[in-house]
Coordinates of C-alpha atoms in Angstrom, one line a residue:
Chain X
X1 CA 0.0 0.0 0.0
X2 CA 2.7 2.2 0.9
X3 CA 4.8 1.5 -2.2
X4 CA 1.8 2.4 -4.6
X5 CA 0.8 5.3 -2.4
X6 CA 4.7 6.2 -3.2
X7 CA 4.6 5.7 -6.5
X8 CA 1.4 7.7 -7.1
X9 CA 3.3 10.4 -5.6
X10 CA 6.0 10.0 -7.9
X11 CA 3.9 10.0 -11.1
X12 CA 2.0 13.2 -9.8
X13 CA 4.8 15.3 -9.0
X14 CA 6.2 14.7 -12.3
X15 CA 2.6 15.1 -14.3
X16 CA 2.9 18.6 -12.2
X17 CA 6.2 19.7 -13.1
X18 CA 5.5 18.9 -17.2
X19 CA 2.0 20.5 -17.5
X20 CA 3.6 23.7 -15.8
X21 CA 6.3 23.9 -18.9
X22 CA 4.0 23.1 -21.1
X23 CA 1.7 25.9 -20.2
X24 CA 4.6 28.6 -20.4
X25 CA 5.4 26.9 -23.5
X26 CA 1.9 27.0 -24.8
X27 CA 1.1 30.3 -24.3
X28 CA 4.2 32.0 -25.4
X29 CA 3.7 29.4 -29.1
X30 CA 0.6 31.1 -29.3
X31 CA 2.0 34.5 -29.9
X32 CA 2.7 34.2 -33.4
X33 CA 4.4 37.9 -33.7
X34 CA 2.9 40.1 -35.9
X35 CA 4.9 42.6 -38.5
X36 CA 3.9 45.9 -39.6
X37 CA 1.1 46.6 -41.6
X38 CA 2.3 44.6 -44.6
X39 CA 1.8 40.9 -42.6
X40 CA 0.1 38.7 -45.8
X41 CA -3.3 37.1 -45.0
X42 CA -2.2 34.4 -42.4
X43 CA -4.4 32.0 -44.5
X44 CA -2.9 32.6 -47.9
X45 CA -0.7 29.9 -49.0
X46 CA 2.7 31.6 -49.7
X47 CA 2.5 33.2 -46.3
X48 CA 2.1 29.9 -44.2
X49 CA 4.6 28.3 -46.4
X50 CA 6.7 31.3 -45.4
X51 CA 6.1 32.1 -41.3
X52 CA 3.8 34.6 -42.1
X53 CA 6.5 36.8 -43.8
X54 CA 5.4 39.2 -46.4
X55 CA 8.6 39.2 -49.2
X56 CA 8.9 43.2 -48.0
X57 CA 9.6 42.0 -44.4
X58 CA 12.0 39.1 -45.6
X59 CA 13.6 41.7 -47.7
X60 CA 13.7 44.0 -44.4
X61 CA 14.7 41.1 -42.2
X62 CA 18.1 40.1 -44.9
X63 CA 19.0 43.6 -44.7
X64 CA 19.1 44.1 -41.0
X65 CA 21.1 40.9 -41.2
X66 CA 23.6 42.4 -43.2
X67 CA 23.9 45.4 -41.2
X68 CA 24.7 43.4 -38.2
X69 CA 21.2 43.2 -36.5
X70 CA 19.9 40.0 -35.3
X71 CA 16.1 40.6 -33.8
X72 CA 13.8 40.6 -36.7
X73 CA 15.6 37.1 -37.5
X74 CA 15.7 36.0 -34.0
X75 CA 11.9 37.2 -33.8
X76 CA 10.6 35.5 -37.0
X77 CA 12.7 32.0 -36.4
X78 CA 12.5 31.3 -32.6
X79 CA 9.0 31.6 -33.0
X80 CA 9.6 28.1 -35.5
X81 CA 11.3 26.3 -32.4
X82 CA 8.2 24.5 -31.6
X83 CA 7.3 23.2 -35.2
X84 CA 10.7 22.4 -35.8
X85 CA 11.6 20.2 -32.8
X86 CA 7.8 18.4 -32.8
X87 CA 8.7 17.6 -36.4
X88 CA 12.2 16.1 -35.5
X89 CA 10.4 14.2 -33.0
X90 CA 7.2 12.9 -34.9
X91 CA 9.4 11.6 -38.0
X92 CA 12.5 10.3 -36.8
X93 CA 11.2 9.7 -32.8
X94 CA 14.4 12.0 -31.6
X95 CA 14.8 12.8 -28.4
X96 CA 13.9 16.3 -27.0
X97 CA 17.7 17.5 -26.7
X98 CA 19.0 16.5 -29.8
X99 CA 16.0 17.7 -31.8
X100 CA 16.8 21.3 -29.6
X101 CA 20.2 20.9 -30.5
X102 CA 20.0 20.5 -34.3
X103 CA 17.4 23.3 -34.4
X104 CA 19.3 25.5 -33.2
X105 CA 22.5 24.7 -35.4
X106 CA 20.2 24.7 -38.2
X107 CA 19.5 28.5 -37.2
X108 CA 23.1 29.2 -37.2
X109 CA 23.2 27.9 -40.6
X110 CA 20.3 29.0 -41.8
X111 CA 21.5 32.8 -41.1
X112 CA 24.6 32.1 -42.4
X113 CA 23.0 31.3 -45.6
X114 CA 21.3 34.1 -45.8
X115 CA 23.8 36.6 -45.4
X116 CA 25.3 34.3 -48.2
X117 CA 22.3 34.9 -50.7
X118 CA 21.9 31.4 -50.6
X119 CA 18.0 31.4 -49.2
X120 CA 15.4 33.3 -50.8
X121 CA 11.6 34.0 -50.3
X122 CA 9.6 31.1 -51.3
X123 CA 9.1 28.4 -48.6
X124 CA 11.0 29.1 -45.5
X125 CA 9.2 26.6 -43.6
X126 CA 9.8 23.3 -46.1
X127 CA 13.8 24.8 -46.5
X128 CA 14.0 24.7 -42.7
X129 CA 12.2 21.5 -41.8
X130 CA 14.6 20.0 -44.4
X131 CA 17.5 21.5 -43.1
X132 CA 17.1 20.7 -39.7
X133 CA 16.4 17.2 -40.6
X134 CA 19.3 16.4 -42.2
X135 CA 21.2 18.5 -39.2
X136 CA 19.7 16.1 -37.2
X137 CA 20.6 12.4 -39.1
X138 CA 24.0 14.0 -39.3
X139 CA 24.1 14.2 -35.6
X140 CA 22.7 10.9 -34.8
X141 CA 24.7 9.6 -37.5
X142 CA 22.1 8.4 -39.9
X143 CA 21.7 8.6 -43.5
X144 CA 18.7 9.4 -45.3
X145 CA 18.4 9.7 -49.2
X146 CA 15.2 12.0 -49.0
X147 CA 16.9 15.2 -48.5
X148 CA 16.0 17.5 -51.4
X149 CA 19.3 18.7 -53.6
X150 CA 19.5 22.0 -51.9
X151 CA 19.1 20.9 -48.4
X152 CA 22.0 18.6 -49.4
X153 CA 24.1 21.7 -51.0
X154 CA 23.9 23.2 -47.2
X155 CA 25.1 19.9 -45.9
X156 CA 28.1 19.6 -48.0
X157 CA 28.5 23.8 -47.1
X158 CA 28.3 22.8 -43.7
X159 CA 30.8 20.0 -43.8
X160 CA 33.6 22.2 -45.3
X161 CA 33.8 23.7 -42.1
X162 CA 35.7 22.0 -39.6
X163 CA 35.6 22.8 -35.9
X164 CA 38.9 24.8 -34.0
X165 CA 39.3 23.5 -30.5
X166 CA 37.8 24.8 -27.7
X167 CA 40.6 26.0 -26.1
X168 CA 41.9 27.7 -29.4
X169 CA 38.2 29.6 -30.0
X170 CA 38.6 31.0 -26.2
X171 CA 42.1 32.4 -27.0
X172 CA 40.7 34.0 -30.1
X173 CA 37.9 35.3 -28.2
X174 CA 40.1 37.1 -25.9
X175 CA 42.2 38.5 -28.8
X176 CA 39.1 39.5 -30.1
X177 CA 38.3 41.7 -27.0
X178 CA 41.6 43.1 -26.9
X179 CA 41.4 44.7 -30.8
X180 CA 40.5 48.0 -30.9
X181 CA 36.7 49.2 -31.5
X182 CA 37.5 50.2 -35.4
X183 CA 39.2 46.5 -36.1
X184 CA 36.6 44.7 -34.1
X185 CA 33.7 46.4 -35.8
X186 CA 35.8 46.1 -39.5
X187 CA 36.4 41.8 -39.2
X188 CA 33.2 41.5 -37.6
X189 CA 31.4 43.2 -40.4
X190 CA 33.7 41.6 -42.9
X191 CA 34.2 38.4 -41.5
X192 CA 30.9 37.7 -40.0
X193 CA 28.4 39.5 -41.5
X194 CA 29.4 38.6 -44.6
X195 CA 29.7 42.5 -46.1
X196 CA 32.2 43.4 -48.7
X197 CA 35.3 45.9 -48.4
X198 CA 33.1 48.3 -50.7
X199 CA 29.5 48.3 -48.5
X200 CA 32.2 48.7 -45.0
X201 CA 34.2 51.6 -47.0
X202 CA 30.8 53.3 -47.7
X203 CA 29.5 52.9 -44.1
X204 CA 32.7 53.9 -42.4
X205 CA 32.9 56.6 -44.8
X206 CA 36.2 55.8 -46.2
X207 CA 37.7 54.6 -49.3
X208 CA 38.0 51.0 -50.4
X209 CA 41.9 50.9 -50.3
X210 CA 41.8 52.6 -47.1
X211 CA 39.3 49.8 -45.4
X212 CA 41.2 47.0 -47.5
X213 CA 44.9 47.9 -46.1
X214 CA 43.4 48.5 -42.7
X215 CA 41.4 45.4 -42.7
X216 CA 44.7 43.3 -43.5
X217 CA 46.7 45.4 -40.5
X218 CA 43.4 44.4 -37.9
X219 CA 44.0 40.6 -39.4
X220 CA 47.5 41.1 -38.3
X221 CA 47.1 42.2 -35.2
X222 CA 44.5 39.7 -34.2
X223 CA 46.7 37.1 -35.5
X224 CA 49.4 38.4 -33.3
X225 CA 47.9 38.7 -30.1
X226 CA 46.2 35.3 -30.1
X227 CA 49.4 34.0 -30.5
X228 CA 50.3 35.5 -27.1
X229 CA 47.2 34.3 -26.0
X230 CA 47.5 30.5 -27.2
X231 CA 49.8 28.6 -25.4
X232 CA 49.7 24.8 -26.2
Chain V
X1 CA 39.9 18.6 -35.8
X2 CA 41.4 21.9 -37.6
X3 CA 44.6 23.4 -36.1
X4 CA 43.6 27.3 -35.8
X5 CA 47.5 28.2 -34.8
X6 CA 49.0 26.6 -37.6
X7 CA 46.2 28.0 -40.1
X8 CA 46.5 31.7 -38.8
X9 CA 50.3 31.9 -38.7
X10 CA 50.3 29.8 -42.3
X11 CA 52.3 31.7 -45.3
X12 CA 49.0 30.9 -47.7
X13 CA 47.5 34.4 -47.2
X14 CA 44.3 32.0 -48.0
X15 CA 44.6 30.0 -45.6
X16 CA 45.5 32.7 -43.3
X17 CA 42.1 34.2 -44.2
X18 CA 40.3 31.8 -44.2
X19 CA 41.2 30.5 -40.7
X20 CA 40.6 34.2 -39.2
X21 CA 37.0 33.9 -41.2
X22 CA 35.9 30.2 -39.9
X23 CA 37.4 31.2 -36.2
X24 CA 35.1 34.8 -36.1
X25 CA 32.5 32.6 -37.4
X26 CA 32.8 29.6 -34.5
X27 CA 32.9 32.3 -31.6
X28 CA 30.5 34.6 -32.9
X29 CA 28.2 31.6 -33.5
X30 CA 28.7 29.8 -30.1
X31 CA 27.9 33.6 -28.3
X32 CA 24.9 33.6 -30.4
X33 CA 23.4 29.7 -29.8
X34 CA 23.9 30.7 -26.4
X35 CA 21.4 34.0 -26.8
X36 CA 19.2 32.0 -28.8
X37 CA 19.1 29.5 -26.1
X38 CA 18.4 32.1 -23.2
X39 CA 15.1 33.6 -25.6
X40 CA 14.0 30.2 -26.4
X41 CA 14.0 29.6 -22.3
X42 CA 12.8 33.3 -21.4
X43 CA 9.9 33.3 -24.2
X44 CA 8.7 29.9 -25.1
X45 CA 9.6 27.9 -21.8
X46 CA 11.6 25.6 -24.1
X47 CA 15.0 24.3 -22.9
X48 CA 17.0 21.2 -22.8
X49 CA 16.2 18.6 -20.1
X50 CA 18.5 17.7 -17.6
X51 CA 19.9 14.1 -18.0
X52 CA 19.1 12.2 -15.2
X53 CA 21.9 10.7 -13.1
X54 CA 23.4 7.8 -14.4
X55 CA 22.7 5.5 -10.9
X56 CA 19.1 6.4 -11.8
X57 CA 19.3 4.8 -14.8
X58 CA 20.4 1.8 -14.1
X59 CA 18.3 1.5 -11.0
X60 CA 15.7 2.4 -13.2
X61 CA 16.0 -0.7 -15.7
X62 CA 13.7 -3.9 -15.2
X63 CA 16.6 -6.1 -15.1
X64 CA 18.1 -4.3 -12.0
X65 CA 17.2 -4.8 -8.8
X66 CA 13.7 -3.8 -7.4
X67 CA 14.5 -0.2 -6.4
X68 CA 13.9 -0.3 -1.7
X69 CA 11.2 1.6 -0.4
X70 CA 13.5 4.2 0.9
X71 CA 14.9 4.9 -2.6
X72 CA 11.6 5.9 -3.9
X73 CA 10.6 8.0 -1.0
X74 CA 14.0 9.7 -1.3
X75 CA 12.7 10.4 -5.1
X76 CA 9.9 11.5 -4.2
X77 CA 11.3 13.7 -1.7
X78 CA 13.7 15.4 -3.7
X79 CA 11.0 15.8 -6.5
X80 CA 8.6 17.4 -3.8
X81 CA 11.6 19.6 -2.9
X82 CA 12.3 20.4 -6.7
X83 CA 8.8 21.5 -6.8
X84 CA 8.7 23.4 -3.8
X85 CA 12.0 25.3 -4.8
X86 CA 10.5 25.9 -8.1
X87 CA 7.7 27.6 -7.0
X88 CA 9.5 29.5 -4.8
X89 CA 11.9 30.7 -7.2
X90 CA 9.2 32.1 -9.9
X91 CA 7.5 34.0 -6.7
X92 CA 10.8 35.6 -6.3
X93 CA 11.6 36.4 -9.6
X94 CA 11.3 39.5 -10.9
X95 CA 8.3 42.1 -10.0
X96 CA 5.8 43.1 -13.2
X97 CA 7.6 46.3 -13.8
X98 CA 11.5 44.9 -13.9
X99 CA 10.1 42.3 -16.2
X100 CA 8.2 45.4 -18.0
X101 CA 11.2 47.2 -17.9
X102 CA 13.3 44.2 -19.9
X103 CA 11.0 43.7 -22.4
X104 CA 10.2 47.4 -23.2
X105 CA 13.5 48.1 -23.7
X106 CA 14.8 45.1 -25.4
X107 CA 14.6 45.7 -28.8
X108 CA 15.0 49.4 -30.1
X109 CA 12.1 50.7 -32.3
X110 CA 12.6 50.9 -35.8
X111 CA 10.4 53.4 -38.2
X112 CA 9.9 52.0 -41.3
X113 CA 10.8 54.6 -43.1
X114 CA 7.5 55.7 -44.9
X115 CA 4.8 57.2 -44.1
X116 CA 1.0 55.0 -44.2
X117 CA -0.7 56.4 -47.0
X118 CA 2.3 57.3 -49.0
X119 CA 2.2 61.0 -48.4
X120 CA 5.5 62.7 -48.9
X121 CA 7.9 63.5 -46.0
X122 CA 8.5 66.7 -45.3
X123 CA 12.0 68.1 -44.1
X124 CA 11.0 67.8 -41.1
X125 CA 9.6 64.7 -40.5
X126 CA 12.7 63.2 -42.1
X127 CA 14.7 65.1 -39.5
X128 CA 12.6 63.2 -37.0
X129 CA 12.6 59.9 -38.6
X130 CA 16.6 59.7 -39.0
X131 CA 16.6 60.9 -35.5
X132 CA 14.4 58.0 -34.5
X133 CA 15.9 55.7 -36.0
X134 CA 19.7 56.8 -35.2
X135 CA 17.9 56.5 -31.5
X136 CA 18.4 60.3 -30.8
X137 CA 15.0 60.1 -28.4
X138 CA 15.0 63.8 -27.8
X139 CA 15.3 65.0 -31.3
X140 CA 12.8 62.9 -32.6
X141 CA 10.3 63.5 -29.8
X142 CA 10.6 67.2 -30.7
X143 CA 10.3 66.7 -33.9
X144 CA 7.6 64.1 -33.7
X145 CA 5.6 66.5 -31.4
X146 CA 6.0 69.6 -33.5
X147 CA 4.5 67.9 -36.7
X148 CA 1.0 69.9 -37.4
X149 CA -1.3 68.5 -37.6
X150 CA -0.3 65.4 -35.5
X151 CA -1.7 62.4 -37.1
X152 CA -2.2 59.0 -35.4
X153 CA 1.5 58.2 -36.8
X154 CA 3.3 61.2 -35.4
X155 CA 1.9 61.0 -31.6
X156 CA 2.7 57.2 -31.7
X157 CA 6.3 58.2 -32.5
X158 CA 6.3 60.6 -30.4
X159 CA 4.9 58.6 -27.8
X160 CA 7.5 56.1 -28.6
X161 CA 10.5 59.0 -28.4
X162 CA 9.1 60.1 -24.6
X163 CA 9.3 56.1 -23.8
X164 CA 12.5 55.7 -25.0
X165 CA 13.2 58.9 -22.7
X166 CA 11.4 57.4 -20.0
X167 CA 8.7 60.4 -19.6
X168 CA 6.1 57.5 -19.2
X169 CA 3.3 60.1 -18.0
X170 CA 4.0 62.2 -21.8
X171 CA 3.5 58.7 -23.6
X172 CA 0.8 57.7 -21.7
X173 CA -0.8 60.8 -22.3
X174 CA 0.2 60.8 -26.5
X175 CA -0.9 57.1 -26.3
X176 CA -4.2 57.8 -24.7
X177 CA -5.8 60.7 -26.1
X178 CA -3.9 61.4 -29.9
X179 CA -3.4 57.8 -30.9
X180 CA -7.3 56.2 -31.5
X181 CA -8.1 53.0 -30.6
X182 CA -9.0 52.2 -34.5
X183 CA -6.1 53.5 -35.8
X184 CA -3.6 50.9 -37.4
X185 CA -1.2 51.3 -34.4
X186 CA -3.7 49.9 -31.9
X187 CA -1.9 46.4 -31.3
X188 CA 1.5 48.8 -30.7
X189 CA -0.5 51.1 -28.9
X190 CA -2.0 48.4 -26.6
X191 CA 1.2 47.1 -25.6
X192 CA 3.7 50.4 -25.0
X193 CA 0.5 52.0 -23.1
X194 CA 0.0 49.0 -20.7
X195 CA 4.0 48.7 -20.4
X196 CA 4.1 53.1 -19.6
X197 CA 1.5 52.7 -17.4
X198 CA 3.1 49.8 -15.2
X199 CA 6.8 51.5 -15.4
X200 CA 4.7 54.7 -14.3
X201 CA 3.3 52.9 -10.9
X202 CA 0.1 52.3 -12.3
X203 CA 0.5 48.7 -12.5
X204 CA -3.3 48.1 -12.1
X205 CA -4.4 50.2 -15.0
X206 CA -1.4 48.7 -16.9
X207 CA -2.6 44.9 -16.3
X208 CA -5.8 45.8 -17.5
X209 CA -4.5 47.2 -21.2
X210 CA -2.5 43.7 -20.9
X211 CA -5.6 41.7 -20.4
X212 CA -7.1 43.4 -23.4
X213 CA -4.0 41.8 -25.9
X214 CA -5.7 38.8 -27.5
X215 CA -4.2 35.6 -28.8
X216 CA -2.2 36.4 -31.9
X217 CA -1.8 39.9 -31.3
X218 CA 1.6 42.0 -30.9
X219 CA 3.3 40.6 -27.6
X220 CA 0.8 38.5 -26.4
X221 CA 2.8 36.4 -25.4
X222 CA 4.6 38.6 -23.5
X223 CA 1.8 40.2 -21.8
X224 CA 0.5 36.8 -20.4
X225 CA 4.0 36.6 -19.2
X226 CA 3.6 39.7 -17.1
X227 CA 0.3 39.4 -16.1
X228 CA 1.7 36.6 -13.9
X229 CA 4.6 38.2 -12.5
X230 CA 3.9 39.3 -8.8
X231 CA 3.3 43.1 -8.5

């Protein structure tokens, strides 16, 4: 009596701690953000095939991307956190982590991509489902021939880049920090955001040979000090 | 594994380049998984699960042995404790208007850059606009507030401008009387009125502009969020 008594208690203290996620969870899902006047009818077709982007606010969303600003992406794909794992976990019965895991490296791709050019309007959703999917069999290390060609061209884009060390990313980290603001901003816009030599001249107001030369002396110098900051 | 040191300090200036390009890329990208996961945990409750202890496991498996009474109890203990801390931890998190506080000011406002109804900008209004949107509050609250007449558009940026500034009480006012409840800024106007109010001590007339956000509008789900944080 006491051991079923016990294990009632067990059962119910766990059935209370999911349903109070699952709540939160629920009611932030439920918040599908809304953009501007320009949102598309939620019902049309192109829009649900697209998170309820119009192909103005895409266009809007790419460009803040390429000047460095993160929300309106953050805003529009977080939102897809909930399809995306589910999905993961309905087709190929992944567990909870791993499906969070490859959606979120899927995001880091997927934004990489699109400072690339490499993703246009047209369906977000099915690009991103794919995407994360073959993220995912790559993780667990499964192979899967029902990948469409361009979810396999961002495999093979993904696979050309090989991981530093741990150790080695935290001493270029610090020799990040310790560049000054102008070289910092310059590699990061260069290096991360993808922009060319010509956009960063015209936004730090400065000629392309100027920003070129200058770009190779902040290379330098990060080069040098993470060498003082590496030691194997 | 890739060798960053020997790439960086390689004589192939592509290498080189490419090395400082993928390294940017791998701590820029970890800092921002790591954002990502914080919103994912602060806005839709979603986060990994902790694995469970490895002895757990195994005691867990029907071959093992049958688990003692006392084991279970101690579970169910330290679940009931889990629980209990739990609980206690959201009652002490933060009041309504810290939490308003964060979200208001998370994200800086952006004009669009047009006007609804395609009129043309005036000098002006331009002024105002670039102001805005270079996040010069003051300038573009004046010239938000000096437009004539003001439209629904102009006393919501303005309203927006005194926020920014933190004069809640000249938002609040801007919000309440020159931007209409029809006009097409209504789900904005809901939510920066509700958020003035509460960072203005009025944290009951606040909640009540929150309860009015319905499912699918502009920071709902944000609103639900504060209309359960403790006062």
């Amino acid at each position: 009596m006491q051991r079923i008594t016990c294990i009632g208690l067990f059962f119910f203290l766990v059935f209370l701690s999911c349903s109070s996620h699952k709540l939160a969870a629920d009611h932030s899902l439920k918040s599908v953000y809304q953009y501007k006047e320009d949102v598309p009818n939620p019902n049309s077709d192109l829009a649900s095939k697209n998170f309820n982007l119009s192909q103005q606010t895409f266009e809007e969303l790419l460009e803040a991307l390429q000047n460095g600003d993160n929300q309106l992406f953050k805003q529009a794909f977080l939102a897809q956190a909930n399809d995306v794992i589910s999905n993961l976990k309905s087709k190929y019965k992944a567990e909870h982590n791993d499906a969070y895991d490859a959606f979120l490296d899927t995001l880091l791709v997927f934004r990489s991509r699109m400072l690339d050019g490499k993703v246009s309007y047209g369906n977000l959703r099915f690009l991103l489902l794919q995407m994360s999917s073959q993220h995912y069999l790559r993780m667990v290390g499964k192979k899967t021939d029902e990948l469409t060609e361009t979810a396999m061209e961002f495999l093979q884009d993904e696979e050309d880049e090989k991981p530093y060390n741990e150790q080695q990313l935290e001493a270029l980290e610090r020799a990040f920090k310790k560049l000054n603001e102008l070289c910092s901003e310059l590699l990061l816009l260069n290096y991360y955001q993808g922009l060319k030599l010509s956009a960063i001249a015209e936004k730090l107001e400065r000629s392309p040979d100027a920003v070129r030369k200058q770009k190779e002396r902040c290379k330098q110098s990060l080069i040098e000090l993470f060498n003082k900051e590496y030691h194997e | 594994m890739n060798d960053l040191k020997k790439n960086l300090n390689s004589s192939d200036p592509n290498i080189q380049d490419l090395a400082v390009q993928q390294g940017i890329k791998q701590v820029f990208d970890k800092k921002l998984r790591a954002e990502w996961a914080n919103d994912l945990q602060m806005q839709y409750g979603l986060q990994k699960e902790e694995p469970m202890a490895t002895e757990a496991i195994i005691e867990m498996k029907p071959k093992g042995k049958v688990i003692s009474m006392r084991k279970w109890m101690a579970i169910a203990a330290s679940l009931l404790i889990l629980v209990f801390a739990y609980q206690w931890f959201m009652a002490s998190g933060p009041s309504i208007q810290e939490q308003a506080n964060i979200y208001a000011f998370a994200d800086q406002p952006i004009h669009p850059g047009a006007v609804k109804g395609g009129e043309t900008l005036s000098e002006n209004y331009t002024q105002a606009l670039v102001a805005f949107n270079e996040g010069n509050w003051k300038s573009a609250f004046d010239g938000f507030k000096s437009q004539v007449p003001m439209t629904a558009e102009t006393a919501y940026y303005a309203a927006l401008s005194a926020f920014q500034l933190k004069n809640y009480p000249e938002a609040i006012n801007l919000l309440t009387n020159n931007v209409p409840e029809e006009s097409v800024y209504n789900q904005e106007r809901k939510w920066y009125l509700a958020t003035a109010l509460i960072l203005n001590d009025q944290v009951a007339e606040g909640k009540e502009i929150l309860s009015q956000i319905k499912t699918g509008e502009w920071k709902y789900a944000e609103a639900q969020l504060l209309l359960k944080s403790k006062d």
